[in-house]
Amino acid sequence: MVREFELPDVGEGVAEGELLRWRVAPGDAVSEDQPVAEVETDKAVVDVPSPVDGVVEELRATEGEVVPVGDVIIVFRVEGENESDETAVTPPDDATSESGSQTDDEATPQPTGDAPSDPAVTQSVQVPAPPSVRRLARELGVDISSIADSSSGRITESDIRAYASESSTQERSNQQTAAAGQRDQQSAPAQSVSSAQMQETADRETTVAVPKTRHIAAEEGIDLNTVPTDERKDGEPFVTLETVREYAEAHQQAQKTDREAVARRAATDEPARPESRKPYTGIRQTIGSAMTESKYTAPHVTHQDEVDVTALVDARSALKQAAEEHDIRLTYLPFVMKACAAALQENPQINVSLDEANEEIVEKQYYNIGIATATDDGLLVPVVEDVDTKGLLEVAAETYEKTQKARERSLSPEEMRGGTFTISNIGGIGGEYGTPIINQPESAILALGEIKKKPRVVERDGEETIEPRHVMTLSLSFDHRVLDGADAAQFTNAVQKYLRNPNLLLLE
C-alpha cells in the first residue's frame, strides 16, 4: 500500500520548514522512527522520522525547498498490506483534517470524455499554502488551485483575500458591462475611444458620469475632466465606467514605462559592481523577525558600567588547573552566570516577563540563564537551567556542552526554551560596550565587554595609588515597560559586588 507522509509540526506551531538534506533515496528500505530528512525550523535543525516500515517510493520535495507544514514530502510503499486504489495519507501527530482531507465531492471520480477535468479536484496538484490559508480559501469560496496556477511562490492570506476581492469586482464589472450594452442598444451608437486617444489627456470644465463611475475614478485618483471621450449625454461630455478603467490602465502602463526607462538609464550610468546574493531564510530570517519584534515592542534602555575584576582573574587562574583535572574548561562566563543568578535573587524585579494578553507581570522564582552564542548561521541562545542550585564546575561543563552543540547545529528546541535572563559575551570577540536587544519574553539582557588592563585609583591603608587593574565593562538593556533605571542600576551594582569579590559566591 502506498502511504503519503506530510511534513509534521516539528516545532511549536511553526508553519513551514526548510528541507536541508534527505537521508534516504527512492528504493531505500526504512524502518519506523528511522530519520529520513533533516528540516530546519524556528532556531533548530531536527530529524524527521519515518512513520512506517517500508520502502521509499518517491521524494516530493527537494533539498533547500521551504515546505509548508501539512504538505506531502515523501511517499512510502508498505509491504504486507492490501493494495488499494486510493492513496493513504500519514498525517503528522498533531495535524488536523484541514491540511490534507478531501470532501466527498472532491473525491468523486470525474467522468471521462471530451470535457476537461476540474483542476480543483486533481489530487496531484500541490498547492503551497498552510492550513490556515486553505481554511480561509474555503470560507471565501476561492479555488486555491487557481491562484497556484498564477503564483510563483507560497500562497498567503493576502493572496486569498486579493483574489476574492478581484473576483467580486470582476463579477460586478461583468454585470455593469451587460447593463451598459443594453443601454447602448437603446440609444444612438457612440464612437468608442481608441487606445491612441487614451494616451492623450482631455481638459474640460464639466463631465457627466454616473455615481459609480465617479466613485471608481476617485479610488484610482483620476480627474474625470481629463478622461478623453467622444460620447455625449444631454449635450455634455459623458464618461462611462469602462472608459475610466481603460484610461486608468493606460495611465498606469505609461508610468510603468517611465519607471523602467529611468531604471535602464540609471543602470547604464552606474558601473557594474561585484556582488552576490543568498536567500534570507531559515535561522537568519527567524532571528531577524524576533529582533524586529523585540526592538519595536519593548522600549529598550541600556545601562552601562564597569567593574574591577582583578580578584576574579586571580580566582580563575587559581581554579583553572583543578578544573582541567576534571576535564572542564573554566572560563570567566560561569562566574558571571553565578553572579547574575545571585543578583537576580536579590533583585527579583529583573527576573520577570510581561504577559500582555492578561495584563500581568510574571515574577519567576527560578533562574534559567541563556547564553547568546554566535554560529555560522546566526545567533542561538542555549539555556542553562537552575544556575542558582548548581556548582561552578557544573555550570561550566553544561555551558560548554550546550554552546558547542549550538555551533554544531545539534541543539534541540527544548534546550533553547525557558530562559529568564540572557548573557551576551561580546568581549570574547573584542569590544567593550554594546546595546544588546532583549530576548523576549525576558525583560533584560547583559552584554559583557572585554577584560582589559586599565589604570585605576586603589586605596590601601588610607593611601591612594594608581595601579593597572583588570576591568570588565557591563551593558544591561532592559524593557522600560516593566523596569526603571533604578532597577537596572541596583541589579548591575549587585553583579559588580560578586565579580569584584568572587569569594562571595561561595556563600550562595
Short mmCIF file of C-alpha atoms in Angstrom, two decimals:
data_model
loop_
_atom_site.label_atom_id
_atom_site.label_comp_id
_atom_site.label_asym_id
_atom_site.label_seq_id
_atom_site.Cartn_x
_atom_site.Cartn_y
_atom_site.Cartn_z
CA MET A 1 0.00 0.00 0.00
CA VAL A 2 1.27 3.49 -0.86
CA ARG A 3 1.40 5.97 2.01
CA GLU A 4 2.00 9.70 1.71
CA PHE A 5 3.71 11.40 4.64
CA GLU A 6 3.10 15.08 5.36
CA LEU A 7 5.64 17.42 6.92
CA PRO A 8 4.75 17.47 10.65
CA ASP A 9 4.87 20.42 13.02
CA VAL A 10 8.42 19.81 14.23
CA GLY A 11 8.42 22.88 16.49
CA GLU A 12 5.71 24.70 18.42
CA GLY A 13 3.12 25.93 15.96
CA VAL A 14 5.53 26.54 13.09
CA ALA A 15 4.01 26.96 9.62
CA GLU A 16 6.89 25.74 7.46
CA GLY A 17 10.37 24.27 7.45
CA GLU A 18 13.37 24.23 5.10
CA LEU A 19 14.34 20.75 3.94
CA LEU A 20 18.10 20.74 4.39
CA ARG A 21 19.01 17.17 3.48
CA TRP A 22 17.41 13.88 2.51
CA ARG A 23 18.83 10.90 4.38
CA VAL A 24 17.15 8.39 2.07
CA ALA A 25 16.61 7.91 -1.66
CA PRO A 26 13.87 6.22 -3.71
CA GLY A 27 14.14 2.47 -3.35
CA ASP A 28 15.69 2.58 0.15
CA ALA A 29 14.15 0.36 2.81
CA VAL A 30 13.31 2.22 6.01
CA SER A 31 12.11 1.24 9.46
CA GLU A 32 9.69 3.07 11.71
CA ASP A 33 11.27 6.07 13.52
CA GLN A 34 14.32 6.00 11.22
CA PRO A 35 15.35 9.60 10.30
CA VAL A 36 14.55 10.25 6.65
CA ALA A 37 15.19 14.01 6.40
CA GLU A 38 16.76 17.00 8.17
CA VAL A 39 14.45 20.02 8.46
CA GLU A 40 15.35 23.48 9.74
CA THR A 41 12.56 25.32 11.53
CA ASP A 42 12.49 28.14 14.04
CA LYS A 43 16.01 28.05 15.56
CA ALA A 44 16.85 24.37 15.31
CA VAL A 45 17.60 21.57 12.88
CA VAL A 46 15.55 18.45 13.61
CA ASP A 47 15.32 14.95 12.16
CA VAL A 48 12.02 13.86 10.61
CA PRO A 49 11.41 10.14 11.36
CA SER A 50 9.64 7.61 9.16
CA PRO A 51 6.14 6.75 10.43
CA VAL A 52 6.17 3.23 8.96
CA ASP A 53 8.29 0.25 7.94
CA GLY A 54 8.53 0.18 4.16
CA VAL A 55 10.31 1.30 1.01
CA VAL A 56 10.77 4.89 -0.18
CA GLU A 57 8.60 5.24 -3.29
CA GLU A 58 9.05 8.95 -4.08
CA LEU A 59 10.57 12.17 -2.68
CA ARG A 60 8.11 15.05 -3.16
CA ALA A 61 10.39 17.91 -2.01
CA THR A 62 13.88 18.98 -2.99
CA GLU A 63 16.77 19.91 -0.73
CA GLY A 64 16.71 23.62 0.08
CA GLU A 65 12.97 23.90 -0.53
CA VAL A 66 10.77 25.64 2.08
CA VAL A 67 7.85 23.25 2.67
CA PRO A 68 4.62 24.26 4.46
CA VAL A 69 3.54 22.05 7.36
CA GLY A 70 0.94 19.58 6.08
CA ASP A 71 2.38 19.21 2.57
CA VAL A 72 3.39 15.73 1.43
CA ILE A 73 7.17 15.40 1.35
CA ILE A 74 7.69 11.66 0.88
CA VAL A 75 5.77 8.58 -0.29
CA PHE A 76 6.31 5.09 1.16
CA ARG A 77 5.28 1.68 -0.11
CA VAL A 78 4.31 -0.51 2.82
CA GLU A 79 4.65 -4.24 2.27
CA GLY A 80 2.22 -6.79 3.67
CA GLU A 81 -0.87 -4.58 3.36
CA ASN A 82 -3.69 -4.85 0.84
CA GLU A 83 -3.29 -2.70 -2.24
CA SER A 84 -5.93 -0.04 -2.71
CA ASP A 85 -6.85 2.32 -5.50
CA GLU A 86 -6.76 5.15 -3.00
CA THR A 87 -3.57 6.54 -1.51
CA ALA A 88 -3.41 6.56 2.29
CA VAL A 89 -2.08 9.73 3.87
CA THR A 90 0.01 9.52 7.01
CA PRO A 91 -0.60 12.84 8.80
CA PRO A 92 1.70 14.39 11.40
CA ASP A 93 0.92 13.60 15.02
CA ASP A 94 -0.94 16.85 15.63
CA ALA A 95 -2.14 17.50 12.08
CA THR A 96 -5.79 18.34 11.50
CA SER A 97 -8.05 17.46 8.64
CA GLU A 98 -7.72 20.98 7.31
CA SER A 99 -4.39 20.43 5.53
CA GLY A 100 -4.96 17.25 3.59
CA SER A 101 -8.52 15.86 3.75
CA GLN A 102 -11.00 15.93 0.89
CA THR A 103 -14.74 16.24 0.89
CA ASP A 104 -16.94 13.63 -0.69
CA ASP A 105 -17.47 15.89 -3.68
CA GLU A 106 -13.72 16.32 -4.17
CA ALA A 107 -13.13 12.57 -4.05
CA THR A 108 -15.82 11.77 -6.61
CA PRO A 109 -14.25 10.36 -9.84
CA GLN A 110 -14.61 12.63 -12.85
CA PRO A 111 -16.39 11.34 -15.97
CA THR A 112 -14.21 10.58 -18.99
CA GLY A 113 -14.80 12.19 -22.32
CA ASP A 114 -14.00 15.34 -24.23
CA ALA A 115 -14.81 17.64 -21.33
CA PRO A 116 -11.72 18.65 -19.36
CA SER A 117 -11.46 17.54 -15.75
CA ASP A 118 -11.82 20.06 -12.93
CA PRO A 119 -8.35 21.02 -11.62
CA ALA A 120 -9.82 21.74 -8.20
CA VAL A 121 -10.24 18.02 -7.54
CA THR A 122 -6.98 16.76 -9.08
CA GLN A 123 -5.14 15.13 -6.21
CA SER A 124 -1.76 15.60 -7.89
CA VAL A 125 -1.89 19.41 -7.58
CA GLN A 126 0.46 20.50 -4.81
CA VAL A 127 -0.71 23.90 -3.60
CA PRO A 128 1.93 25.65 -1.41
CA ALA A 129 -0.30 27.01 1.35
CA PRO A 130 -0.53 26.33 5.12
CA PRO A 131 -3.76 25.02 6.68
CA SER A 132 -4.92 28.46 7.90
CA VAL A 133 -4.76 29.78 4.32
CA ARG A 134 -6.63 26.76 2.98
CA ARG A 135 -9.36 27.31 5.57
CA LEU A 136 -9.70 30.98 4.60
CA ALA A 137 -9.96 29.97 0.94
CA ARG A 138 -12.84 27.63 1.75
CA GLU A 139 -14.61 30.32 3.79
CA LEU A 140 -14.36 32.84 0.93
CA GLY A 141 -15.25 30.29 -1.75
CA VAL A 142 -11.89 30.64 -3.51
CA ASP A 143 -10.44 27.83 -5.63
CA ILE A 144 -6.90 27.81 -4.22
CA SER A 145 -5.53 25.82 -7.17
CA SER A 146 -6.48 28.68 -9.50
CA ILE A 147 -4.23 31.00 -7.51
CA ALA A 148 -1.43 28.42 -7.53
CA ASP A 149 -1.54 28.41 -11.34
CA SER A 150 -0.71 32.12 -11.43
CA SER A 151 1.54 32.38 -8.38
CA SER A 152 5.27 31.66 -8.34
CA GLY A 153 5.53 31.20 -4.58
CA ARG A 154 3.72 30.17 -1.43
CA ILE A 155 0.07 31.21 -1.20
CA THR A 156 -0.67 33.64 1.66
CA GLU A 157 -3.83 35.01 3.25
CA SER A 158 -3.26 38.27 1.37
CA ASP A 159 -3.32 36.36 -1.93
CA ILE A 160 -6.62 34.72 -0.99
CA ARG A 161 -8.28 37.99 0.02
CA ALA A 162 -6.98 39.81 -3.04
CA TYR A 163 -8.23 37.04 -5.34
CA ALA A 164 -11.65 37.03 -3.65
CA SER A 165 -11.90 40.82 -3.94
CA GLU A 166 -10.81 40.71 -7.59
CA SER A 167 -13.37 38.00 -8.38
CA SER A 168 -16.12 40.04 -6.73
CA THR A 169 -15.09 43.17 -8.61
CA GLN A 170 -14.91 41.28 -11.92
CA GLU A 171 -18.41 39.88 -11.37
CA ARG A 172 -19.81 43.36 -10.73
CA SER A 173 -17.94 44.68 -13.78
CA ASN A 174 -19.45 41.96 -15.96
CA GLN A 175 -22.92 42.85 -14.72
CA GLN A 176 -22.30 46.53 -15.40
CA THR A 177 -20.93 45.77 -18.87
CA ALA A 178 -24.05 43.77 -19.72
CA ALA A 179 -26.30 46.57 -18.49
CA ALA A 180 -24.30 49.14 -20.44
CA GLY A 181 -24.68 47.01 -23.57
CA GLN A 182 -28.42 47.04 -23.20
CA ARG A 183 -28.42 50.82 -22.80
CA ASP A 184 -26.20 51.21 -25.86
CA GLN A 185 -28.69 49.22 -27.95
CA GLN A 186 -31.49 51.58 -26.88
CA SER A 187 -29.52 54.79 -27.52
CA ALA A 188 -27.78 56.15 -30.58
CA PRO A 189 -24.46 54.42 -31.39
CA ALA A 190 -21.48 56.24 -29.99
CA GLN A 191 -17.95 56.14 -31.29
CA SER A 192 -15.56 54.30 -28.94
CA VAL A 193 -12.40 55.87 -27.61
CA SER A 194 -9.31 54.44 -29.26
CA SER A 195 -6.25 53.32 -27.35
CA ALA A 196 -4.31 56.09 -29.04
CA GLN A 197 -6.74 58.65 -27.59
CA MET A 198 -6.19 57.14 -24.16
CA GLN A 199 -2.59 58.27 -24.36
CA GLU A 200 -3.84 61.87 -24.55
CA THR A 201 -5.32 63.93 -21.73
CA ALA A 202 -8.53 65.97 -22.05
CA ASP A 203 -9.08 69.35 -20.43
CA ARG A 204 -12.75 70.04 -19.74
CA GLU A 205 -14.62 72.03 -17.16
CA THR A 206 -17.59 69.65 -16.80
CA THR A 207 -18.12 65.93 -17.36
CA VAL A 208 -21.26 63.82 -16.98
CA ALA A 209 -20.87 60.41 -15.27
CA VAL A 210 -22.93 58.09 -13.09
CA PRO A 211 -22.10 57.98 -9.35
CA LYS A 212 -20.42 54.57 -9.64
CA THR A 213 -18.05 55.89 -12.30
CA ARG A 214 -17.19 58.92 -10.17
CA HIS A 215 -16.50 56.62 -7.19
CA ILE A 216 -14.13 54.39 -9.17
CA ALA A 217 -12.36 57.43 -10.64
CA ALA A 218 -11.81 58.82 -7.15
CA GLU A 219 -10.36 55.50 -5.99
CA GLU A 220 -7.96 55.46 -8.95
CA GLY A 221 -7.02 59.11 -8.39
CA ILE A 222 -8.35 60.17 -11.81
CA ASP A 223 -9.90 63.56 -12.66
CA LEU A 224 -12.92 62.82 -14.90
CA ASN A 225 -12.37 66.07 -16.79
CA THR A 226 -9.06 64.68 -18.07
CA VAL A 227 -10.50 61.41 -19.46
CA PRO A 228 -10.86 61.52 -23.29
CA THR A 229 -14.36 60.67 -24.61
CA ASP A 230 -16.42 61.12 -27.78
CA GLU A 231 -19.72 60.27 -26.07
CA ARG A 232 -22.20 62.93 -25.02
CA LYS A 233 -25.29 62.98 -22.85
CA ASP A 234 -27.69 65.92 -22.71
CA GLY A 235 -25.16 67.86 -24.76
CA GLU A 236 -22.33 67.35 -22.25
CA PRO A 237 -19.28 65.05 -22.46
CA PHE A 238 -20.20 61.64 -20.97
CA VAL A 239 -17.65 59.17 -19.48
CA THR A 240 -18.51 55.51 -18.86
CA LEU A 241 -17.05 53.19 -16.24
CA GLU A 242 -15.31 51.16 -18.93
CA THR A 243 -13.67 54.28 -20.33
CA VAL A 244 -12.37 55.25 -16.87
CA ARG A 245 -10.88 51.78 -16.35
CA GLU A 246 -9.18 51.85 -19.76
CA TYR A 247 -7.78 55.31 -19.08
CA ALA A 248 -6.50 54.25 -15.65
CA GLU A 249 -4.84 51.18 -17.13
CA ALA A 250 -3.19 53.22 -19.88
CA HIS A 251 -2.06 55.80 -17.33
CA GLN A 252 -0.54 53.13 -15.09
CA GLN A 253 1.19 51.49 -18.04
CA ALA A 254 2.69 54.83 -19.07
CA GLN A 255 4.00 55.38 -15.54
CA LYS A 256 5.47 51.88 -15.51
CA THR A 257 7.18 52.52 -18.83
CA ASP A 258 8.66 55.74 -17.48
CA ARG A 259 9.98 53.98 -14.36
CA GLU A 260 11.55 51.24 -16.44
CA ALA A 261 13.19 53.81 -18.70
CA VAL A 262 14.61 55.67 -15.68
CA ALA A 263 15.88 52.38 -14.24
CA ARG A 264 17.54 51.48 -17.54
CA ARG A 265 19.23 54.85 -17.72
CA ALA A 266 20.40 54.51 -14.11
CA ALA A 267 21.72 51.01 -14.81
CA THR A 268 23.56 52.32 -17.85
CA ASP A 269 25.09 55.24 -15.96
CA GLU A 270 26.05 53.16 -12.89
CA PRO A 271 29.11 50.95 -13.44
CA ALA A 272 28.64 47.28 -12.64
CA ARG A 273 29.99 46.33 -9.22
CA PRO A 274 30.73 42.81 -7.98
CA GLU A 275 28.10 41.49 -5.57
CA SER A 276 26.38 38.25 -4.67
CA ARG A 277 23.07 37.25 -3.14
CA LYS A 278 21.97 34.47 -0.84
CA PRO A 279 18.48 33.52 0.43
CA TYR A 280 17.20 35.28 3.54
CA THR A 281 15.66 32.16 5.07
CA GLY A 282 15.95 29.72 7.95
CA ILE A 283 17.63 30.75 11.19
CA ARG A 284 18.78 34.13 9.83
CA GLN A 285 15.19 35.08 8.94
CA THR A 286 13.88 33.80 12.28
CA ILE A 287 16.47 35.87 14.17
CA GLY A 288 15.57 38.94 12.12
CA SER A 289 11.86 38.57 12.88
CA ALA A 290 12.49 38.02 16.60
CA MET A 291 14.85 41.00 16.88
CA THR A 292 12.46 43.28 15.00
CA GLU A 293 9.55 42.28 17.21
CA SER A 294 11.59 42.80 20.37
CA LYS A 295 13.04 46.17 19.35
CA TYR A 296 9.71 47.63 18.23
CA THR A 297 7.63 46.12 21.05
CA ALA A 298 9.74 46.76 24.15
CA PRO A 299 11.15 50.26 24.74
CA HIS A 300 14.85 49.48 25.19
CA VAL A 301 17.11 51.35 27.58
CA THR A 302 20.75 50.37 28.16
CA HIS A 303 22.55 50.93 31.48
CA GLN A 304 26.36 50.77 31.19
CA ASP A 305 29.04 50.47 33.85
CA GLU A 306 32.43 48.87 34.52
CA VAL A 307 33.83 46.71 37.29
CA ASP A 308 37.31 45.92 38.60
CA VAL A 309 37.64 42.13 38.17
CA THR A 310 41.28 41.73 39.22
CA ALA A 311 40.25 39.37 42.02
CA LEU A 312 38.14 37.37 39.54
CA VAL A 313 41.10 36.99 37.19
CA ASP A 314 43.19 35.69 40.09
CA ALA A 315 40.46 33.29 41.23
CA ARG A 316 40.01 31.83 37.76
CA SER A 317 43.77 31.36 37.38
CA ALA A 318 43.90 29.50 40.71
CA LEU A 319 40.98 27.19 39.81
CA LYS A 320 41.77 26.62 36.14
CA GLN A 321 44.16 23.71 36.65
CA ALA A 322 41.83 21.99 39.14
CA ALA A 323 39.01 22.26 36.60
CA GLU A 324 41.16 20.76 33.86
CA GLU A 325 41.78 17.74 36.06
CA HIS A 326 38.00 17.15 35.79
CA ASP A 327 38.14 17.71 32.01
CA ILE A 328 36.29 21.00 32.42
CA ARG A 329 37.26 24.20 30.61
CA LEU A 330 36.82 27.04 33.11
CA THR A 331 36.24 30.49 31.61
CA TYR A 332 35.01 33.72 33.16
CA LEU A 333 31.46 33.11 31.91
CA PRO A 334 30.41 30.60 34.64
CA PHE A 335 31.50 33.12 37.31
CA VAL A 336 29.34 35.79 35.66
CA MET A 337 26.40 33.38 35.38
CA LYS A 338 26.58 32.57 39.09
CA ALA A 339 26.93 36.28 39.89
CA CYS A 340 23.84 37.09 37.79
CA ALA A 341 21.80 34.32 39.45
CA ALA A 342 22.70 35.68 42.88
CA ALA A 343 21.93 39.25 41.77
CA LEU A 344 18.57 38.15 40.34
CA GLN A 345 17.68 36.61 43.69
CA GLU A 346 18.47 39.93 45.37
CA ASN A 347 16.56 41.86 42.67
CA PRO A 348 13.54 39.71 41.72
CA GLN A 349 12.01 42.61 39.78
CA ILE A 350 14.53 41.87 36.99
CA ASN A 351 13.59 38.18 36.70
CA VAL A 352 10.16 38.87 35.18
CA SER A 353 8.25 38.77 31.91
CA LEU A 354 5.26 40.78 30.70
CA ASP A 355 2.05 38.87 29.87
CA GLU A 356 0.39 41.46 27.66
CA ALA A 357 -2.65 39.30 26.90
CA ASN A 358 -3.59 39.10 30.60
CA GLU A 359 -2.03 42.46 31.53
CA GLU A 360 0.15 40.85 34.20
CA ILE A 361 3.83 40.92 35.16
CA VAL A 362 5.03 37.35 35.76
CA GLU A 363 7.61 37.07 38.56
CA LYS A 364 9.73 33.92 38.23
CA GLN A 365 11.27 32.10 41.16
CA TYR A 366 13.66 30.07 39.01
CA TYR A 367 16.86 31.26 37.38
CA ASN A 368 17.48 29.90 33.88
CA ILE A 369 20.21 31.81 32.08
CA GLY A 370 20.58 31.86 28.30
CA ILE A 371 23.95 32.28 26.62
CA ALA A 372 23.91 34.12 23.27
CA THR A 373 26.15 32.03 21.03
CA ALA A 374 27.48 33.11 17.64
CA THR A 375 27.29 30.40 14.95
CA ASP A 376 27.93 30.36 11.21
CA ASP A 377 24.19 30.66 10.62
CA GLY A 378 23.39 33.31 13.21
CA LEU A 379 22.79 33.74 16.92
CA LEU A 380 21.45 30.85 19.02
CA VAL A 381 20.65 31.01 22.75
CA PRO A 382 21.06 27.73 24.66
CA VAL A 383 19.64 27.85 28.19
CA VAL A 384 21.29 26.55 31.38
CA GLU A 385 18.55 25.85 33.89
CA ASP A 386 18.61 26.43 37.67
CA VAL A 387 22.01 28.13 37.72
CA ASP A 388 21.46 29.14 41.35
CA THR A 389 21.38 25.49 42.52
CA LYS A 390 24.41 24.23 40.55
CA GLY A 391 28.09 24.40 41.43
CA LEU A 392 30.59 26.44 39.46
CA LEU A 393 32.14 23.46 37.67
CA GLU A 394 28.72 22.01 36.84
CA VAL A 395 27.64 25.31 35.30
CA ALA A 396 30.93 25.50 33.38
CA ALA A 397 30.57 21.95 31.99
CA GLU A 398 26.93 22.39 30.94
CA THR A 399 27.57 25.81 29.39
CA TYR A 400 30.48 24.48 27.31
CA GLU A 401 28.47 21.45 26.18
CA LYS A 402 25.45 23.47 25.06
CA THR A 403 27.41 26.23 23.32
CA GLN A 404 29.32 23.57 21.38
CA LYS A 405 26.04 21.93 20.35
CA ALA A 406 24.79 25.34 19.23
CA ARG A 407 27.82 25.82 16.97
CA GLU A 408 27.37 22.29 15.60
CA ARG A 409 23.64 22.95 14.98
CA SER A 410 22.65 19.96 17.12
CA LEU A 411 20.69 21.83 19.82
CA SER A 412 17.15 20.63 20.39
CA PRO A 413 14.31 23.20 20.66
CA GLU A 414 13.85 22.22 24.34
CA GLU A 415 17.43 23.33 25.09
CA MET A 416 16.61 26.89 23.94
CA ARG A 417 13.38 27.38 25.90
CA GLY A 418 12.54 28.60 29.38
CA GLY A 419 15.19 31.28 29.84
CA THR A 420 14.59 34.09 32.34
CA PHE A 421 17.73 36.17 31.66
CA THR A 422 20.35 36.25 28.88
CA ILE A 423 24.08 37.00 28.78
CA SER A 424 25.90 38.05 25.60
CA ASN A 425 29.69 37.80 25.81
CA ILE A 426 30.89 40.28 23.18
CA GLY A 427 34.24 40.54 24.96
CA GLY A 428 35.27 37.17 23.61
CA ILE A 429 35.32 38.69 20.13
CA GLY A 430 36.68 42.07 21.17
CA GLY A 431 34.67 45.07 22.25
CA GLU A 432 33.71 46.93 25.39
CA TYR A 433 30.20 48.37 25.19
CA GLY A 434 27.06 47.46 23.27
CA THR A 435 23.30 47.86 23.25
CA PRO A 436 22.04 44.25 23.15
CA ILE A 437 18.44 43.51 22.12
CA ILE A 438 16.29 41.76 24.71
CA ASN A 439 15.50 38.10 24.14
CA GLN A 440 11.74 38.26 24.68
CA PRO A 441 9.73 37.35 26.68
CA GLU A 442 12.58 38.13 29.09
CA SER A 443 12.94 41.66 30.40
CA ALA A 444 16.71 42.18 30.42
CA ILE A 445 19.96 41.08 28.78
CA LEU A 446 23.56 41.70 29.92
CA ALA A 447 26.44 42.19 27.47
CA LEU A 448 29.97 41.56 28.79
CA GLY A 449 32.86 43.58 27.41
CA GLU A 450 36.46 42.50 27.01
CA ILE A 451 38.59 42.40 30.17
CA LYS A 452 41.35 44.96 29.75
CA LYS A 453 44.08 46.35 31.93
CA LYS A 454 43.38 49.99 32.81
CA PRO A 455 44.85 52.46 35.30
CA ARG A 456 42.67 52.76 38.40
CA VAL A 457 42.91 54.52 41.74
CA VAL A 458 43.37 51.94 44.52
CA GLU A 459 43.04 52.84 48.20
CA ARG A 460 45.03 50.90 50.82
CA ASP A 461 45.55 51.87 54.44
CA GLY A 462 44.24 55.36 53.78
CA GLU A 463 46.61 55.92 50.88
CA GLU A 464 45.64 56.15 47.20
CA THR A 465 47.79 54.84 44.38
CA ILE A 466 47.30 54.40 40.65
CA GLU A 467 47.73 50.80 39.56
CA PRO A 468 46.99 48.71 36.45
CA ARG A 469 43.81 46.73 37.13
CA HIS A 470 41.72 44.23 35.14
CA VAL A 471 38.45 45.95 34.17
CA MET A 472 35.32 44.47 32.59
CA THR A 473 32.53 46.58 31.05
CA LEU A 474 28.83 45.79 31.52
CA SER A 475 25.90 46.82 29.28
CA LEU A 476 22.43 45.95 30.60
CA SER A 477 19.49 46.50 28.23
CA PHE A 478 16.08 46.35 29.89
CA ASP A 479 12.39 46.66 29.00
CA HIS A 480 11.27 50.08 30.25
CA ARG A 481 7.65 48.93 30.32
CA VAL A 482 8.31 46.81 33.42
CA LEU A 483 11.67 48.10 34.72
CA ASP A 484 13.06 51.52 35.60
CA GLY A 485 16.56 52.90 35.57
CA ALA A 486 16.89 52.44 39.34
CA ASP A 487 16.10 48.73 38.99
CA ALA A 488 18.82 48.35 36.35
CA ALA A 489 21.39 50.21 38.45
CA GLN A 490 20.65 48.16 41.59
CA PHE A 491 20.95 44.88 39.67
CA THR A 492 24.20 45.94 37.98
CA ASN A 493 25.64 47.00 41.35
CA ALA A 494 24.82 43.56 42.76
CA VAL A 495 26.56 41.85 39.82
CA GLN A 496 29.60 44.08 40.35
CA LYS A 497 29.72 43.12 44.02
CA TYR A 498 30.09 39.41 43.20
CA LEU A 499 32.56 39.98 40.35
CA ARG A 500 34.79 42.24 42.46
CA ASN A 501 34.83 39.61 45.22
CA PRO A 502 34.09 36.17 43.72
CA ASN A 503 34.59 34.56 47.16
CA LEU A 504 31.07 35.80 47.98
CA LEU A 505 29.74 33.22 45.51
CA LEU A 506 30.86 30.53 47.94
CA LEU A 507 28.14 31.74 50.31
CA GLU A 508 25.37 31.21 47.76
#
